[in-house]
Short mmCIF file of N, CA and C in Angstrom, two decimals:
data_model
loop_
_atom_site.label_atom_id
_atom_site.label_comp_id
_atom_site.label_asym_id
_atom_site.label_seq_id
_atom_site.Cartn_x
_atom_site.Cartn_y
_atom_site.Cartn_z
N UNK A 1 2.85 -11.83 1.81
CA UNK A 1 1.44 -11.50 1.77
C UNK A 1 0.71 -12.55 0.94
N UNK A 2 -0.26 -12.74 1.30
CA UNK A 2 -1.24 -14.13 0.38
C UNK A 2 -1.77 -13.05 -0.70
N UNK A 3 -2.04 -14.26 -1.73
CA UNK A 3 -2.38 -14.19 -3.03
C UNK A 3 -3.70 -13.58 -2.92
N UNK A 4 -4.51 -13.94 -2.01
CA UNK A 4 -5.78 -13.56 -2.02
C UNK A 4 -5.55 -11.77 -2.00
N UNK A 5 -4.81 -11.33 -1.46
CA UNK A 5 -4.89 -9.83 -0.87
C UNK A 5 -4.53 -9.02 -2.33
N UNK A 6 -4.22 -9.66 -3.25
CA UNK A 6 -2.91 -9.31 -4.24
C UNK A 6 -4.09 -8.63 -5.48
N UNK A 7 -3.87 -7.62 -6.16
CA UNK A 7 -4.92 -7.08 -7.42
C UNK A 7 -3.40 -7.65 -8.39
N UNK A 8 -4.56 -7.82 -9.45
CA UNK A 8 -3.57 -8.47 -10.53
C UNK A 8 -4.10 -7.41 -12.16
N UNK A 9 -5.30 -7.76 -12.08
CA UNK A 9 -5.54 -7.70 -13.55
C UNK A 9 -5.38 -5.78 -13.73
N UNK A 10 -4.91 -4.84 -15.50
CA UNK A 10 -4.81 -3.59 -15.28
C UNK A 10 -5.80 -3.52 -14.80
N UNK A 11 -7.14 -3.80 -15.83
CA UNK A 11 -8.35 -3.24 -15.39
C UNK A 11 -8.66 -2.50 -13.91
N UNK A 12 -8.27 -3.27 -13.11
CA UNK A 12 -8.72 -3.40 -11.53
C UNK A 12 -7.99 -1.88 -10.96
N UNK A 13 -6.10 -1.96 -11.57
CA UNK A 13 -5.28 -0.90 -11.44
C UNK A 13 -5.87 0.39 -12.11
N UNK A 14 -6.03 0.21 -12.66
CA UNK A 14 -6.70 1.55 -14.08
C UNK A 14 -7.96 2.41 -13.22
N UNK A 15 -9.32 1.20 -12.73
CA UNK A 15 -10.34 1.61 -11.85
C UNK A 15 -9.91 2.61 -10.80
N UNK A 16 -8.91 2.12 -10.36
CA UNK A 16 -8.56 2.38 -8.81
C UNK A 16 -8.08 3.94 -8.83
N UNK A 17 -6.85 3.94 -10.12
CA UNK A 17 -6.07 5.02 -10.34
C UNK A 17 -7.33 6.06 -11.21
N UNK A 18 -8.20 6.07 -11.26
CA UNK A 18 -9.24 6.74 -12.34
C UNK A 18 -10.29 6.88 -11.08
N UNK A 19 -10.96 6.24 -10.37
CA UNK A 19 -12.07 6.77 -9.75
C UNK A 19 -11.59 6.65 -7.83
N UNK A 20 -10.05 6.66 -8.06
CA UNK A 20 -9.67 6.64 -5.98
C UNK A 20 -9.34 8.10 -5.78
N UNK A 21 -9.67 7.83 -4.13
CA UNK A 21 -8.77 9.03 -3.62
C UNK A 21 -7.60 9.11 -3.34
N UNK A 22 -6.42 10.08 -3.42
CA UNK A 22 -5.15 9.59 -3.25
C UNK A 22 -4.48 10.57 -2.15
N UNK A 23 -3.77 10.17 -1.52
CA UNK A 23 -2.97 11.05 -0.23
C UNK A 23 -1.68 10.47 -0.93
N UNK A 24 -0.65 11.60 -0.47
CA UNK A 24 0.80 11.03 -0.66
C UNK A 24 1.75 11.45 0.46
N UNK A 25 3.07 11.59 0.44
CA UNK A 25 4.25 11.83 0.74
C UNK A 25 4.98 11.61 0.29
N UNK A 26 6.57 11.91 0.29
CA UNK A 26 7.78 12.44 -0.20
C UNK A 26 8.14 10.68 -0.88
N UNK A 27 7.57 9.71 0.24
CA UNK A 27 8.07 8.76 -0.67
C UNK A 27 6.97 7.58 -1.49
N UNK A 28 6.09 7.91 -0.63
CA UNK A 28 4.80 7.04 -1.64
C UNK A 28 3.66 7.41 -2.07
N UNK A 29 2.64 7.25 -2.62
CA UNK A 29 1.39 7.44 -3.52
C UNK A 29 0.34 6.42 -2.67
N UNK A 30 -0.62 6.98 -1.84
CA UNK A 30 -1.47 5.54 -1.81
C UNK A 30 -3.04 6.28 -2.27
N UNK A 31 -3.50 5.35 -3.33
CA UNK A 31 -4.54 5.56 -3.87
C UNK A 31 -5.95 4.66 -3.68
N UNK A 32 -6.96 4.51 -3.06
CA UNK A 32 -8.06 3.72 -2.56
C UNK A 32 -9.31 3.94 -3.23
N UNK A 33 -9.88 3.00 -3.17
CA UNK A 33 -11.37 2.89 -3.95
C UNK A 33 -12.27 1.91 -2.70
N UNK A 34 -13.29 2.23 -2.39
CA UNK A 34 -14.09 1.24 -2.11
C UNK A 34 -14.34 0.36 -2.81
N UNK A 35 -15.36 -1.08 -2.00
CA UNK A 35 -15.27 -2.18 -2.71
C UNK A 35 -16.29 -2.71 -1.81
N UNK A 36 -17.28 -3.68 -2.64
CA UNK A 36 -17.96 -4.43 -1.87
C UNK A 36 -17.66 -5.55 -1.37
N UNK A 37 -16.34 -6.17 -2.23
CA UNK A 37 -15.52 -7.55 -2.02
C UNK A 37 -14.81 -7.00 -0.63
N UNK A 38 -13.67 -8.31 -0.64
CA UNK A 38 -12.39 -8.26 0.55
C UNK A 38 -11.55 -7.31 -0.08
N UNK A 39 -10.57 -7.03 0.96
CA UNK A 39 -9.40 -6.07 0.65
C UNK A 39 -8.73 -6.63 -0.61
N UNK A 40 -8.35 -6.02 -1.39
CA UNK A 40 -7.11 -6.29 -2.39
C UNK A 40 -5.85 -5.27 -2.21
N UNK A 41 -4.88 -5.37 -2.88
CA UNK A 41 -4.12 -3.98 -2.49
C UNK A 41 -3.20 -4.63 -3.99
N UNK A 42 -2.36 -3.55 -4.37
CA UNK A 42 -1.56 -3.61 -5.62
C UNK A 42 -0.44 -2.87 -5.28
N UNK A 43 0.67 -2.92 -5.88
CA UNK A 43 1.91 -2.32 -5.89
C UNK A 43 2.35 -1.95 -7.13
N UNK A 44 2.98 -0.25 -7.42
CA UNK A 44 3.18 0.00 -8.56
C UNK A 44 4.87 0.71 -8.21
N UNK A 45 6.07 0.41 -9.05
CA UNK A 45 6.76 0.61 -9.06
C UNK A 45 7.32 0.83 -10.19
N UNK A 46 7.46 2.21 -10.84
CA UNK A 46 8.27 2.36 -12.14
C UNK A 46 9.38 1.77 -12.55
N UNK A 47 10.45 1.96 -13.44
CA UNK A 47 11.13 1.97 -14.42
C UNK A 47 11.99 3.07 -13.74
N UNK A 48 11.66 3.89 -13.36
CA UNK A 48 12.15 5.36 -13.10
C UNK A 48 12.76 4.83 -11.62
N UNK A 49 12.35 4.19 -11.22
CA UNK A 49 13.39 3.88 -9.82
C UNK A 49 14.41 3.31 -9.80
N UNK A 50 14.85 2.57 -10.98
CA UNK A 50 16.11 1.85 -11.20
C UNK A 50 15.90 0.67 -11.45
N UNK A 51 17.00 -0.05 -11.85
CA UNK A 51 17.08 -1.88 -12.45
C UNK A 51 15.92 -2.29 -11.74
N UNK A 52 15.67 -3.53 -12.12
CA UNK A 52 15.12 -4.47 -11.79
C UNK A 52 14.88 -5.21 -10.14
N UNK A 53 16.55 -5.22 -9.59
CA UNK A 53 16.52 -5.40 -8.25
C UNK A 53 16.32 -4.79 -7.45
N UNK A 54 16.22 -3.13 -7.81
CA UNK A 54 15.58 -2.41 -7.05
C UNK A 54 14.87 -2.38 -6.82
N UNK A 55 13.86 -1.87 -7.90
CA UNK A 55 12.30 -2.18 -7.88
C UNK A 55 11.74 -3.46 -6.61
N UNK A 56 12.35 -4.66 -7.13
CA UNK A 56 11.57 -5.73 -6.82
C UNK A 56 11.81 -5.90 -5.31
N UNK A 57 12.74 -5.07 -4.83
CA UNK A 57 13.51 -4.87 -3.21
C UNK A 57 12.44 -3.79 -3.04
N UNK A 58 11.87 -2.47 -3.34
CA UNK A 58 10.81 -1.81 -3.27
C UNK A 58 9.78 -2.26 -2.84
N UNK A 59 9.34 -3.13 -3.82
CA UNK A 59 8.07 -3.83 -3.48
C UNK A 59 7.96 -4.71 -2.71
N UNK A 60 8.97 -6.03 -2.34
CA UNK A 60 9.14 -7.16 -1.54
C UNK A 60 9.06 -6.47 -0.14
N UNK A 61 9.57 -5.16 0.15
CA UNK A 61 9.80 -3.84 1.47
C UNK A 61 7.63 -3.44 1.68
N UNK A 62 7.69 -2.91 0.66
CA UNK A 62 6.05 -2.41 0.69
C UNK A 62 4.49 -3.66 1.08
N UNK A 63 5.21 -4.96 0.32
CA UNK A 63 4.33 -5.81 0.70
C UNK A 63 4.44 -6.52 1.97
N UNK A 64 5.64 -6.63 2.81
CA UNK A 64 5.68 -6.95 3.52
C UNK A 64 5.45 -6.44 5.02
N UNK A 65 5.41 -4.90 4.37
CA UNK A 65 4.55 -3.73 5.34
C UNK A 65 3.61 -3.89 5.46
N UNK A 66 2.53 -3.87 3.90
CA UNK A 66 1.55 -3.91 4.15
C UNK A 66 0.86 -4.93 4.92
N UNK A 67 1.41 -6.14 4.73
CA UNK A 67 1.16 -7.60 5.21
C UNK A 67 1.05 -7.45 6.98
N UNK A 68 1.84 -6.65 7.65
CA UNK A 68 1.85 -6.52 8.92
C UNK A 68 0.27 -5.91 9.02
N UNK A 69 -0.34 -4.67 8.30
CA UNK A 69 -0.51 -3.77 8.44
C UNK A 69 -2.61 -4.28 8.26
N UNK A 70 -2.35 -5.44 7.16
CA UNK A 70 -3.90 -6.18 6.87
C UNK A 70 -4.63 -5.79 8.47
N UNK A 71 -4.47 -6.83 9.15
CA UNK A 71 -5.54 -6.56 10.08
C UNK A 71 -6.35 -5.26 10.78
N UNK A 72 -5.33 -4.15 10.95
CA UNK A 72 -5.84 -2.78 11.42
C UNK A 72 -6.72 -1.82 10.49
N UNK A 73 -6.71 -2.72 8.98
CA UNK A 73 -7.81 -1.71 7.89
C UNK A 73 -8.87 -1.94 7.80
N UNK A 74 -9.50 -1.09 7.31
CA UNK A 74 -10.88 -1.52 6.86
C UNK A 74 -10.84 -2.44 5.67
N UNK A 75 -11.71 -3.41 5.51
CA UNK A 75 -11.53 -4.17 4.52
C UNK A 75 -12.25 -4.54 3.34
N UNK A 76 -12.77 -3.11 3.67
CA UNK A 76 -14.05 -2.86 2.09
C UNK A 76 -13.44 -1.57 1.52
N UNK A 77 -12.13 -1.74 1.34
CA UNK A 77 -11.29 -1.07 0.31
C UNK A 77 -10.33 -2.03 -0.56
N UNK A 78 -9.69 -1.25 -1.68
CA UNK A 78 -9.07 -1.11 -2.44
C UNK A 78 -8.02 -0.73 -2.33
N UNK A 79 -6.69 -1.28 -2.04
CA UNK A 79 -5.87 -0.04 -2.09
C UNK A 79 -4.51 -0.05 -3.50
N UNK A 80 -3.91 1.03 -3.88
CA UNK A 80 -2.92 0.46 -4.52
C UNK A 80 -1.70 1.94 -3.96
N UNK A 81 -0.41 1.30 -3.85
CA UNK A 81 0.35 1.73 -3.46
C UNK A 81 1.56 2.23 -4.77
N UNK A 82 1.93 3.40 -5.03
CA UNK A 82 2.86 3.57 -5.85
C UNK A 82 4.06 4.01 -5.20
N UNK A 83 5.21 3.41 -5.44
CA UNK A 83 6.55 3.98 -5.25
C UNK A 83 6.75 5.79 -6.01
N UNK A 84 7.46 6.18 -5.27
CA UNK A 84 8.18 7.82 -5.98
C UNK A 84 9.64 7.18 -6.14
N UNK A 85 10.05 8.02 -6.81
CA UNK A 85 11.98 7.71 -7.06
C UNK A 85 12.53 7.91 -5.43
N UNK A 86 12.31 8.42 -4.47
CA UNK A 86 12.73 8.56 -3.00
C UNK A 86 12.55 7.29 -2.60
N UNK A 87 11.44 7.01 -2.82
CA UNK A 87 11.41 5.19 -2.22
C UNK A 87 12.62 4.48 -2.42
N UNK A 88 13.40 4.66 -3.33
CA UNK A 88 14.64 3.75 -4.06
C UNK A 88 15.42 3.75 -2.90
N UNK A 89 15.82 4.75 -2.48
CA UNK A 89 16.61 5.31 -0.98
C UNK A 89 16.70 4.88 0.17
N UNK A 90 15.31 4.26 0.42
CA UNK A 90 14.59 3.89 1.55
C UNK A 90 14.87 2.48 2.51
N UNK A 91 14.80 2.49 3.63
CA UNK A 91 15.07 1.31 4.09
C UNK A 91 13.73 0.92 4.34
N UNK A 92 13.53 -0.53 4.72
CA UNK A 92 12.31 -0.60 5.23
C UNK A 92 11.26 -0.17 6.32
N UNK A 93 12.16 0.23 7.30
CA UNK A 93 11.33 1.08 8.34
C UNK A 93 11.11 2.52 8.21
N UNK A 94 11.68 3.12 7.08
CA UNK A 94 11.08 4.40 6.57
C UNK A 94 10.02 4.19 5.35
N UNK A 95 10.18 2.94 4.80
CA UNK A 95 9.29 2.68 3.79
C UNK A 95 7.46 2.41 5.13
N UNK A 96 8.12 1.90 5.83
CA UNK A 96 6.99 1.40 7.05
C UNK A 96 6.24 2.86 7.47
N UNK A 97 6.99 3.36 7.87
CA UNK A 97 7.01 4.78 8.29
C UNK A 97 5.80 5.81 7.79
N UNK A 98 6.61 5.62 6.32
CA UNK A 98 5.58 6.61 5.47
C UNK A 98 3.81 5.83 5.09
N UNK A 99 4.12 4.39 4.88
CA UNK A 99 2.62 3.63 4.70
C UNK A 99 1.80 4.04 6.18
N UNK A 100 2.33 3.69 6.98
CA UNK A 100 1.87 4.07 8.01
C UNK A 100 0.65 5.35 8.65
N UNK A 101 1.83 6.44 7.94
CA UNK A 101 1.17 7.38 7.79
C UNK A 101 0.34 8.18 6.85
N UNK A 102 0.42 7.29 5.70
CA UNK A 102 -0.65 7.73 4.44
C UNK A 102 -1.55 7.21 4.64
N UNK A 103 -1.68 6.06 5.53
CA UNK A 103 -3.02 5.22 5.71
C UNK A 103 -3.57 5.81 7.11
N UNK A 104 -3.08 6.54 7.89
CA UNK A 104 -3.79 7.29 8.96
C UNK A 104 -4.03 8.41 8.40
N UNK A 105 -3.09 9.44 7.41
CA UNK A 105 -3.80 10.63 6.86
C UNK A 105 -5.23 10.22 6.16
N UNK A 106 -5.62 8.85 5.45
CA UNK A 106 -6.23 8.65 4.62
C UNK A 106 -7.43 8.27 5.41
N UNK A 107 -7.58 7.80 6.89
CA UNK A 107 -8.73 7.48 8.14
C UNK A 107 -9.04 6.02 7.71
N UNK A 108 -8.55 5.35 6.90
CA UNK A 108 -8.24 4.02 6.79
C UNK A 108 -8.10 2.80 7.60
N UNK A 109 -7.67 3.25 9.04
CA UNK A 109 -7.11 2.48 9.98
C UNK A 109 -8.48 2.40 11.35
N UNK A 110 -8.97 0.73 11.83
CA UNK A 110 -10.21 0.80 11.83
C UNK A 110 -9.54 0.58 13.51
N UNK A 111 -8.23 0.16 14.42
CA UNK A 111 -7.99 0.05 15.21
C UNK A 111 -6.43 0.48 15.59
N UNK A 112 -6.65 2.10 15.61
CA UNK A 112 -5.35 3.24 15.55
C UNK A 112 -4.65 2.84 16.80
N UNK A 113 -5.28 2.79 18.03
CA UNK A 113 -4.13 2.09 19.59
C UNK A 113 -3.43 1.49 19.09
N UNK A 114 -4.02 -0.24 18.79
CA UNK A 114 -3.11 -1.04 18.17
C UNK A 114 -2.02 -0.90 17.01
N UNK A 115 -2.43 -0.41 16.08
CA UNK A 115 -2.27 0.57 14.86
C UNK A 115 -0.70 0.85 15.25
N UNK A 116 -0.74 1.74 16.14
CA UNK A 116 0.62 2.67 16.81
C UNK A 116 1.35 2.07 16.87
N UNK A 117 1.63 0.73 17.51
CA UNK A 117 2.19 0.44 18.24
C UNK A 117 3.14 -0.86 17.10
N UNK A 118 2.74 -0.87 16.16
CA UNK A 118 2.94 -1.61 14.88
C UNK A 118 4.54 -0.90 14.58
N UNK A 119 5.68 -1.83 14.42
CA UNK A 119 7.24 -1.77 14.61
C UNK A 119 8.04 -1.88 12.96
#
């Protein structure tokens, strides 16, 4: 995923998690804020999911979902994505699976045909 898409600073995380709406499931958290800028999106993965290589196998799985996933959103959001301890478990097409569907529970998705059909 490019740098541009990427939230970095807490501040930005803190906003998001303090004034978003959040939908979940069994294995992820996705939390959104509007925005007048471009899309950003963030990834949050505890401590609580295990070492280090886990985690970073978590997230390298989630960003590279999301990365498929850029073009079908709206792009005057915010989003930030948190792992649950179930995520640890997960392969990537159930990690796909569940983004998938937190971002259609959430009405997020600005071209759902195409959307679907996303592997």
């Amino acid at each position: 995923m490019n740098k541009i898409y990427r939230l970095k600073s807490s501040k930005s995380f803190e906003y998001i998690h303090k004034h978003g709406k959040s939908f979940a499931n069994s294995n992820l958290v996705l939390v959104y804020t509007p925005t007048k800028f471009n899309l950003k999106v963030g990834f949050s993965v505890s401590k609580k999911l295990g070492k280090a290589v886990i985690r970073n196998k978590v997230k390298r799985r989630l960003r590279e979902g999301f990365r498929i996933m850029i073009p079908y959103l709206n792009p005057h959001y915010n989003y930030m994505i948190i792992a649950r301890q179930a995520a640890a478990e997960c392969d990537y097409h159930q990690l796909l699976s569940s983004l998938k569907h937190l971002l259609l529970k959430a009405n997020l998705v600005e071209n759902k045909q195409e959307f679907d059909k996303l592997k």
